[in-house]
Coordinates of C-alpha atoms in Angstrom, one line a residue:
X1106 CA 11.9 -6.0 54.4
X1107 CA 15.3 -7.3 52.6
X1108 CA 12.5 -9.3 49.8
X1109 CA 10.2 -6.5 49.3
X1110 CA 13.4 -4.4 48.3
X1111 CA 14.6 -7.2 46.1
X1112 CA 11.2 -7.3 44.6
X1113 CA 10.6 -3.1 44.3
X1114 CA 14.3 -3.0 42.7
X1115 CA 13.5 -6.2 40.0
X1116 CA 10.1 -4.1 39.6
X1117 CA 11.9 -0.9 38.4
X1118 CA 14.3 -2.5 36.8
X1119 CA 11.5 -4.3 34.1
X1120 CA 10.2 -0.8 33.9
X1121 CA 13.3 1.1 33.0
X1122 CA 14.2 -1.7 30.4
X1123 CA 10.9 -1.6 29.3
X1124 CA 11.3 2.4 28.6
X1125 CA 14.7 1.9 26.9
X1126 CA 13.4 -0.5 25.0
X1127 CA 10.0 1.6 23.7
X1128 CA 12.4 5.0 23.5
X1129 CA 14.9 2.8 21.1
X1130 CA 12.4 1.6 18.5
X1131 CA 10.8 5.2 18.7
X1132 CA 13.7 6.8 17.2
X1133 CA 13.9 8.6 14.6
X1134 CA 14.5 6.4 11.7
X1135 CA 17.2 7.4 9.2
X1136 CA 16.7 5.2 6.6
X1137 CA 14.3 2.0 5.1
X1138 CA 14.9 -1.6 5.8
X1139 CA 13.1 -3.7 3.5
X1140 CA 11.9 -6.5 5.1
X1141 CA 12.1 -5.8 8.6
X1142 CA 9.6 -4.2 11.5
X1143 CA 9.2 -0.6 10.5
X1144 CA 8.2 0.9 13.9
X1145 CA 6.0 3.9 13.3
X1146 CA 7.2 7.2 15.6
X1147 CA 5.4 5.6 18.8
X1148 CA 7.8 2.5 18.0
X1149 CA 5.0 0.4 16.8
X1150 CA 4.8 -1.7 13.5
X1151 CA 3.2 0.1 11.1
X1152 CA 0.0 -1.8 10.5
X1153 CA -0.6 -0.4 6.7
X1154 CA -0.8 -3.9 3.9
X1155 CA -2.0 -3.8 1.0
X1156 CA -2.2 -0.3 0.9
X1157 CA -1.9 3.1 -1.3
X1158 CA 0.1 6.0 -0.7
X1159 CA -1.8 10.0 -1.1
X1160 CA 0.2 13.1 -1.2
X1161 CA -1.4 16.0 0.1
X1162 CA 0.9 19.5 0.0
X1163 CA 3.9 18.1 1.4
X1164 CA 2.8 15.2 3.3
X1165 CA 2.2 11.4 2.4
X1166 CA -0.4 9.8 3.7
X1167 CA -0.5 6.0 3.9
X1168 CA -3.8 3.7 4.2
X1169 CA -3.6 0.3 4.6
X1170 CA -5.3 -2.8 6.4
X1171 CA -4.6 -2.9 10.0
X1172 CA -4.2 -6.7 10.6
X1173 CA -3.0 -5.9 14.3
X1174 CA -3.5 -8.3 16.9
X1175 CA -6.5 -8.1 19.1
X1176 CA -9.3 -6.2 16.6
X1177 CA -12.3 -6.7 17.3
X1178 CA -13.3 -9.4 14.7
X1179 CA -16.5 -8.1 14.3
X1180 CA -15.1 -5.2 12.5
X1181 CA -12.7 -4.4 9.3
X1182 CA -10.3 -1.6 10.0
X1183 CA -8.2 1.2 7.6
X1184 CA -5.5 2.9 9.0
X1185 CA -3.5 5.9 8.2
X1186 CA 0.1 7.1 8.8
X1187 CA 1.6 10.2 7.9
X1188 CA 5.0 11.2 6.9
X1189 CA 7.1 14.1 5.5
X1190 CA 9.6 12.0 3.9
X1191 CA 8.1 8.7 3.3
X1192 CA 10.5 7.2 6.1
X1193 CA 9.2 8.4 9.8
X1194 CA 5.3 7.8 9.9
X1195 CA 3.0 8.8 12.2
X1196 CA 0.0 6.9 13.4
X1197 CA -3.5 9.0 12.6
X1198 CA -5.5 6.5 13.9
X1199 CA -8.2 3.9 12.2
X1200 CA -9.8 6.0 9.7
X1201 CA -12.4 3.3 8.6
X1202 CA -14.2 1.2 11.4
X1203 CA -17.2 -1.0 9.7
X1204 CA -19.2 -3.9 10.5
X1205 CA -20.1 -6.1 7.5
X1206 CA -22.0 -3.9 5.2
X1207 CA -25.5 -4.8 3.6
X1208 CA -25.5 -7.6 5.4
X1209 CA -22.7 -9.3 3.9
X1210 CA -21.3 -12.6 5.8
X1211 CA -19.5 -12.7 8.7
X1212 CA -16.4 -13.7 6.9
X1213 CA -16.3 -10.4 4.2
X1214 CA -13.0 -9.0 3.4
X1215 CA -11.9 -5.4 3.0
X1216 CA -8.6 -5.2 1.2
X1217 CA -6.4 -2.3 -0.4
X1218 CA -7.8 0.9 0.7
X1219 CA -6.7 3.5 -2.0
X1220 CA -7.5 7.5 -0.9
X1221 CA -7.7 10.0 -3.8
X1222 CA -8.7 13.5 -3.2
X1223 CA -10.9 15.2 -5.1
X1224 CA -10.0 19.0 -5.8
X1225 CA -13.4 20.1 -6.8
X1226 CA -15.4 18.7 -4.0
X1227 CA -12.9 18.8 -1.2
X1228 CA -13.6 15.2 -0.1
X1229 CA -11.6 12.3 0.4
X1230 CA -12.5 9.0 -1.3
X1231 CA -11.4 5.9 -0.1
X1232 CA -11.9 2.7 -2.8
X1233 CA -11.9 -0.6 -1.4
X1234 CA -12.2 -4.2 -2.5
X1235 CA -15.3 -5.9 -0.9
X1236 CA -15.4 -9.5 -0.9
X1237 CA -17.0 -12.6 0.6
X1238 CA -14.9 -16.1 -0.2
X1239 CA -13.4 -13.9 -3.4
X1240 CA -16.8 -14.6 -5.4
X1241 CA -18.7 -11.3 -4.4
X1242 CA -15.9 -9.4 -6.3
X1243 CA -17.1 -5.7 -5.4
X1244 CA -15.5 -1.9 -5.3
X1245 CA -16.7 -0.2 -2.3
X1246 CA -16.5 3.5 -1.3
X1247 CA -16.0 5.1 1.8
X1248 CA -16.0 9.1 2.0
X1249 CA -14.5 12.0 3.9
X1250 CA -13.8 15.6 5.1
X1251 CA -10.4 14.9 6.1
X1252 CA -7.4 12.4 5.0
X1253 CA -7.3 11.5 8.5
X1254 CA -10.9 10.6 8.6
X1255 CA -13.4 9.2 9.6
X1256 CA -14.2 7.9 6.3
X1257 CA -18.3 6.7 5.9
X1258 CA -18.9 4.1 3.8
X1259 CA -21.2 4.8 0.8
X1260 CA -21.9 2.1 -1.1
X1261 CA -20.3 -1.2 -2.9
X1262 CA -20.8 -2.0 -6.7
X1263 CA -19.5 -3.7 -9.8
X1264 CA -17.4 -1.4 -11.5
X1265 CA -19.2 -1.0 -15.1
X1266 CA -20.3 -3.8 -14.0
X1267 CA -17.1 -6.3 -14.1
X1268 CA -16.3 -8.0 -11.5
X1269 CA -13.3 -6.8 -8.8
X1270 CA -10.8 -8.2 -7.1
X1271 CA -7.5 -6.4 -6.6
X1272 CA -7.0 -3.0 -6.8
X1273 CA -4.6 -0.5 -7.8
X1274 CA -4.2 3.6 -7.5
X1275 CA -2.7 5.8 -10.1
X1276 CA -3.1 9.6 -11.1
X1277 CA -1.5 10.7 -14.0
X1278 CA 0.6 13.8 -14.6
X1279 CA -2.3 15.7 -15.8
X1280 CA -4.0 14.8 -12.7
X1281 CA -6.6 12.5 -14.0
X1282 CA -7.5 9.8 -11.7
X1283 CA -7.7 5.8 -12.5
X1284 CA -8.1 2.8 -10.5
X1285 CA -6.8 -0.7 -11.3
X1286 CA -8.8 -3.7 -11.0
X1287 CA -8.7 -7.3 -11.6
X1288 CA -11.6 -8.8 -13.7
X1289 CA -10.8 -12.1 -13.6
X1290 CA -13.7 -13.7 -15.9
X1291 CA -12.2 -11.3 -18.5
X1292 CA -9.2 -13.3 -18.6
X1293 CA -7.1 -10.2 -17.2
X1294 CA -7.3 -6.8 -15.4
X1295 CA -8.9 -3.1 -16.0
X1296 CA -7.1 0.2 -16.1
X1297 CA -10.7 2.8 -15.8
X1298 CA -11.3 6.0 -15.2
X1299 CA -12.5 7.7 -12.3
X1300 CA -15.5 10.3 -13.2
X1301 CA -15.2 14.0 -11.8
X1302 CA -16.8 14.1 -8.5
X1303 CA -14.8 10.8 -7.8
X1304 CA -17.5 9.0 -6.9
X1305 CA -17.6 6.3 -9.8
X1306 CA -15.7 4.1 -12.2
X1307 CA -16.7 5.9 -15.6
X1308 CA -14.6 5.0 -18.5
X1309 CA -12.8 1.6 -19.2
X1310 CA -9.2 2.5 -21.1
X1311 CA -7.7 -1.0 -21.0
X1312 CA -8.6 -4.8 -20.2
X1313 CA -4.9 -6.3 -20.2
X1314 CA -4.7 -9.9 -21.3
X1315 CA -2.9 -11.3 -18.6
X1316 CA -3.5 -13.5 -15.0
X1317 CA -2.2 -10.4 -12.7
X1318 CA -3.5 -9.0 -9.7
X1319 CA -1.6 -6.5 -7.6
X1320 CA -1.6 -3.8 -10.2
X1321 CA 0.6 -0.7 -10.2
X1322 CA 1.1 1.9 -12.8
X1323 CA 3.7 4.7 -13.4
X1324 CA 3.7 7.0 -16.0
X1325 CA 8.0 7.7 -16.4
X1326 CA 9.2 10.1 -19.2
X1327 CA 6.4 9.7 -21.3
X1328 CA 6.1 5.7 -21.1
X1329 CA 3.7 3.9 -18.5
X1330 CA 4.6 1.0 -17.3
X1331 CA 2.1 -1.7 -15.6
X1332 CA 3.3 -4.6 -13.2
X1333 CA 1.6 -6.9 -10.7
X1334 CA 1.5 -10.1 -9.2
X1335 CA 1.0 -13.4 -10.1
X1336 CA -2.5 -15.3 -8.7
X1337 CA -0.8 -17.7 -6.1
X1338 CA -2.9 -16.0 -3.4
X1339 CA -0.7 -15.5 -0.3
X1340 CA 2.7 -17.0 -1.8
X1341 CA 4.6 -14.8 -3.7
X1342 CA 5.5 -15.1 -7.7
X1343 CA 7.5 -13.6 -10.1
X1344 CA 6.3 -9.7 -10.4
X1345 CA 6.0 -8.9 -14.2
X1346 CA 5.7 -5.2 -15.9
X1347 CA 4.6 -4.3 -19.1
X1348 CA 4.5 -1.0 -21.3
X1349 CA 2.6 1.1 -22.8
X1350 CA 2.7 4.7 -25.1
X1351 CA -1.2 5.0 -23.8
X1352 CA -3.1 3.7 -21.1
X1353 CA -5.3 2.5 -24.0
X1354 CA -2.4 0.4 -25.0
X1355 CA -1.1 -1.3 -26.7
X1356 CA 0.9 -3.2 -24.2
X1357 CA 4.1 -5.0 -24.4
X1358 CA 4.4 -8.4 -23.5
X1359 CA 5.5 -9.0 -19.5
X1360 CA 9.0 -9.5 -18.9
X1361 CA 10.0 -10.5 -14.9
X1362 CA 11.1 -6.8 -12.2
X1363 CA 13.4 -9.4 -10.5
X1364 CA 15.3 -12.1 -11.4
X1365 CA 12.8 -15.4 -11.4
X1366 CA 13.7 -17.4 -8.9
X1367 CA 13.7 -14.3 -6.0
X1368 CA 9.8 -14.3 -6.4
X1369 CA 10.1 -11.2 -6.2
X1370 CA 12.0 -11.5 -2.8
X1371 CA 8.9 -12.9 -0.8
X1372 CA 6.7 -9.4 -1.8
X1373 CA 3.7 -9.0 -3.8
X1374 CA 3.0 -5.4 -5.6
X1375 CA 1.0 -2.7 -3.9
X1376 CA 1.7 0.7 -5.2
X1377 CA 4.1 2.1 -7.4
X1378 CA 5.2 6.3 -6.0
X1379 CA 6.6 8.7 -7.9
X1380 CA 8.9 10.9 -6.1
X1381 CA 10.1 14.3 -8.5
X1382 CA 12.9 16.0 -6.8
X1383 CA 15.4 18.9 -7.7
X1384 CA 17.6 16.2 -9.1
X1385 CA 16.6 13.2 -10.1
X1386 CA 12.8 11.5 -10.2
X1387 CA 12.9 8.5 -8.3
X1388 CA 10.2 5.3 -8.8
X1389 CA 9.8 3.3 -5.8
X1390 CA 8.1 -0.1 -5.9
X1391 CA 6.0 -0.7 -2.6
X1392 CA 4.8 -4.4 -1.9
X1393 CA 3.7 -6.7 0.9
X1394 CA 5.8 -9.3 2.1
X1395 CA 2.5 -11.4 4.1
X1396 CA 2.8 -13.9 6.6
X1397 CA -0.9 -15.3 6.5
X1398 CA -0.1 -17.1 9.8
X1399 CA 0.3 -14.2 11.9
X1400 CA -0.5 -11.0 9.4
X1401 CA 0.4 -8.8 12.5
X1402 CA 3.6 -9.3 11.7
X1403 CA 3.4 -8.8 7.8
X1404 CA 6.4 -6.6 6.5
X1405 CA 7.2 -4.6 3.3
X1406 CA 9.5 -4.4 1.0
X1407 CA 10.4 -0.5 -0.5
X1408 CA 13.0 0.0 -3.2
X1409 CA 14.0 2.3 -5.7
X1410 CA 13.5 0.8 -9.1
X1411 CA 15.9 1.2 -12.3
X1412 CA 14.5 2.4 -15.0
X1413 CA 15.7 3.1 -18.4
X1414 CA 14.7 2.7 -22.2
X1415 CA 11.5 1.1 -21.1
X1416 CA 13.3 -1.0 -18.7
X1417 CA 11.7 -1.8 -15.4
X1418 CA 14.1 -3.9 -12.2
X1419 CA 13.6 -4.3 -9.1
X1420 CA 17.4 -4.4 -7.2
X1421 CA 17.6 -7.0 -4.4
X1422 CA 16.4 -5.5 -1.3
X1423 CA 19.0 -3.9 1.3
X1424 CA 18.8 -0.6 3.5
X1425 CA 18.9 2.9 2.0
X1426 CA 17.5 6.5 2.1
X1427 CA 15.6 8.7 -0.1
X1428 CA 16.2 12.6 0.0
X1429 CA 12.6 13.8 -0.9
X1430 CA 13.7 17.4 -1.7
X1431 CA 16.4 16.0 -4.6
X1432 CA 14.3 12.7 -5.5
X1433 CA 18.1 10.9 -4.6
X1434 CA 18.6 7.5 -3.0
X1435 CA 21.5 6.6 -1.0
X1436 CA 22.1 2.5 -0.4
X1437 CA 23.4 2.4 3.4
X1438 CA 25.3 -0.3 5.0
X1439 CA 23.9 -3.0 6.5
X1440 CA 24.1 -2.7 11.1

């Protein structure tokens, strides 16, 4: 009797540490820490690389690869959080579940799931790079009713017909929608436009000389500044930014976010968000710090850029908080 009640009390005892432990990552989180596990509200990692940030109303919705351990390997999965202040997300689920489409290899890629949504139709499309060994080089499209899915895939293609790698997300002020896309024979990468119904690349605006992939664009007091990675595949580089009057250019040459030797603190680009608030309008740069060796555990890196007189830096990474409703950013101190 004496070991079954030693054995019922160690029992509870893992289970009540075990709740502690869950209800202490679930809380509510009151700030950003750049680098580290960003439990989602369920207390889970978000599980969101390489991904692209839509605002619908008042809530953000990000899409990213889920590289969590234990998929299915059969499969390639999207997955979508949602937040009202780009801090606390909530899990939505997988919104994209596909097998390899038109009978691609076993060993296709899907990478950087970018959402737009399309005012006149009411749908939801998702653009994806689509590779196999990084020679196929293709855009694919995945549709929806909802931003929380399910997304159908539609087709995959060569964007006026150029080959893709890398891709970015931006909508302008006016609302115009582009997508960013590395067309590496071309010695560089495409800023295009997306036609009406969403559904297509139509118009090309820029082929920027320069190795980059990772591309993110911002359009800041009336100047538009393009940055993006280095092509060291999973090791990180120096980030570099360039601007522009006009999406048609010309560009600037490509000065470093960071200082050099950070490598742009272990991150690669993803997404650059624009945050206008009662205050102040705040630029956030939004990368991927991977860890190709167990991509479960990939982190990011979120910080609020400086900007000025077509400056562009990237501060060195620490905790801090964004009021959405002002656009202001607090720096907190480190636990």
């Amino acid at each position: 009797m004496k070991n079954i009640l030693l054995k019922n009390t160690h029992i509870f005892r893992k289970l009540f540490l075990a709740t502690v432990c869950t209800s202490v990552s679930a809380q509510k989180q009151k700030g950003i820490h750049p680098g580290e596990i960003w439990p989602d509200t369920d207390g889970n990692h978000i599980q969101a690389h390489g991904g692209g940030i839509t605002k619908i109303k008042d809530i953000y919705y990000w899409y990213g690869e889920s590289r969590a351990k234990d998929l299915d390997p059969q499969y390639r999965y999207v997955s979508c959080y949602a937040s009202k202040d780009l801090t606390n997300w909530k899990f939505k689920g997988n919104v994209l579940k596909m097998t390899a489409p038109d009978s691609l290899a076993s060993n296709w890629v899907l990478e950087r799931p970018k959402v737009y949504f399309n005012k006149k139709t009411n749908k939801y499309v998702m653009y994806l790079h689509i590779d196999v060994n990084y020679k196929l080089a293709n855009m694919g499209i995945a549709v929806s009713d909802n931003p929380t899915g399910p997304f159908t895939y539609v087709k995959r293609f060569k964007p006026l017909g150029f080959e893709s790698r890398d891709i970015g997300q931006f909508i302008d002020d006016d609302g115009t929608a582009y997508i960013i896309f590395e067309d590496r024979p071309s010695g560089g990468f495409r800023i295009a436009r997306l036609s009406d119904d969403y559904m297509d690349v139509e118009k090309n605006m820029s082929l920027i000389k320069a190795r980059i992939e990772g591309g993110a664009i911002v359009n800041y007091k009336g100047l538009y500044y393009c940055l993006g990675s280095g092509l060291t595949g999973w090791k990180p580089n120096p980030n570099k930014y360039a601007t522009a009057t006009s999406l048609e250019g010309p560009w600037t040459e490509f000065k470093d976010i960071a200082t050099l030797e950070t490598k742009t603190y272990g991150s690669q680009s993803s997404m650059l968000i624009k945050v206008v608030g009662s205050k102040k309008t705040t630029v956030l740069f939004t990368g991927d710090i991977w860890k190709p060796d167990t991509q479960w555990d990939s982190r990011y890196l979120w910080m609020p850029l400086q900007i000025e007189d077509g400056k562009l830096w990237l501060p060195a990474p620490t905790p801090w908080k964004i009021d959405i409703k002002t656009g202001e950013t607090t720096i907190l101190k480190k636990d």
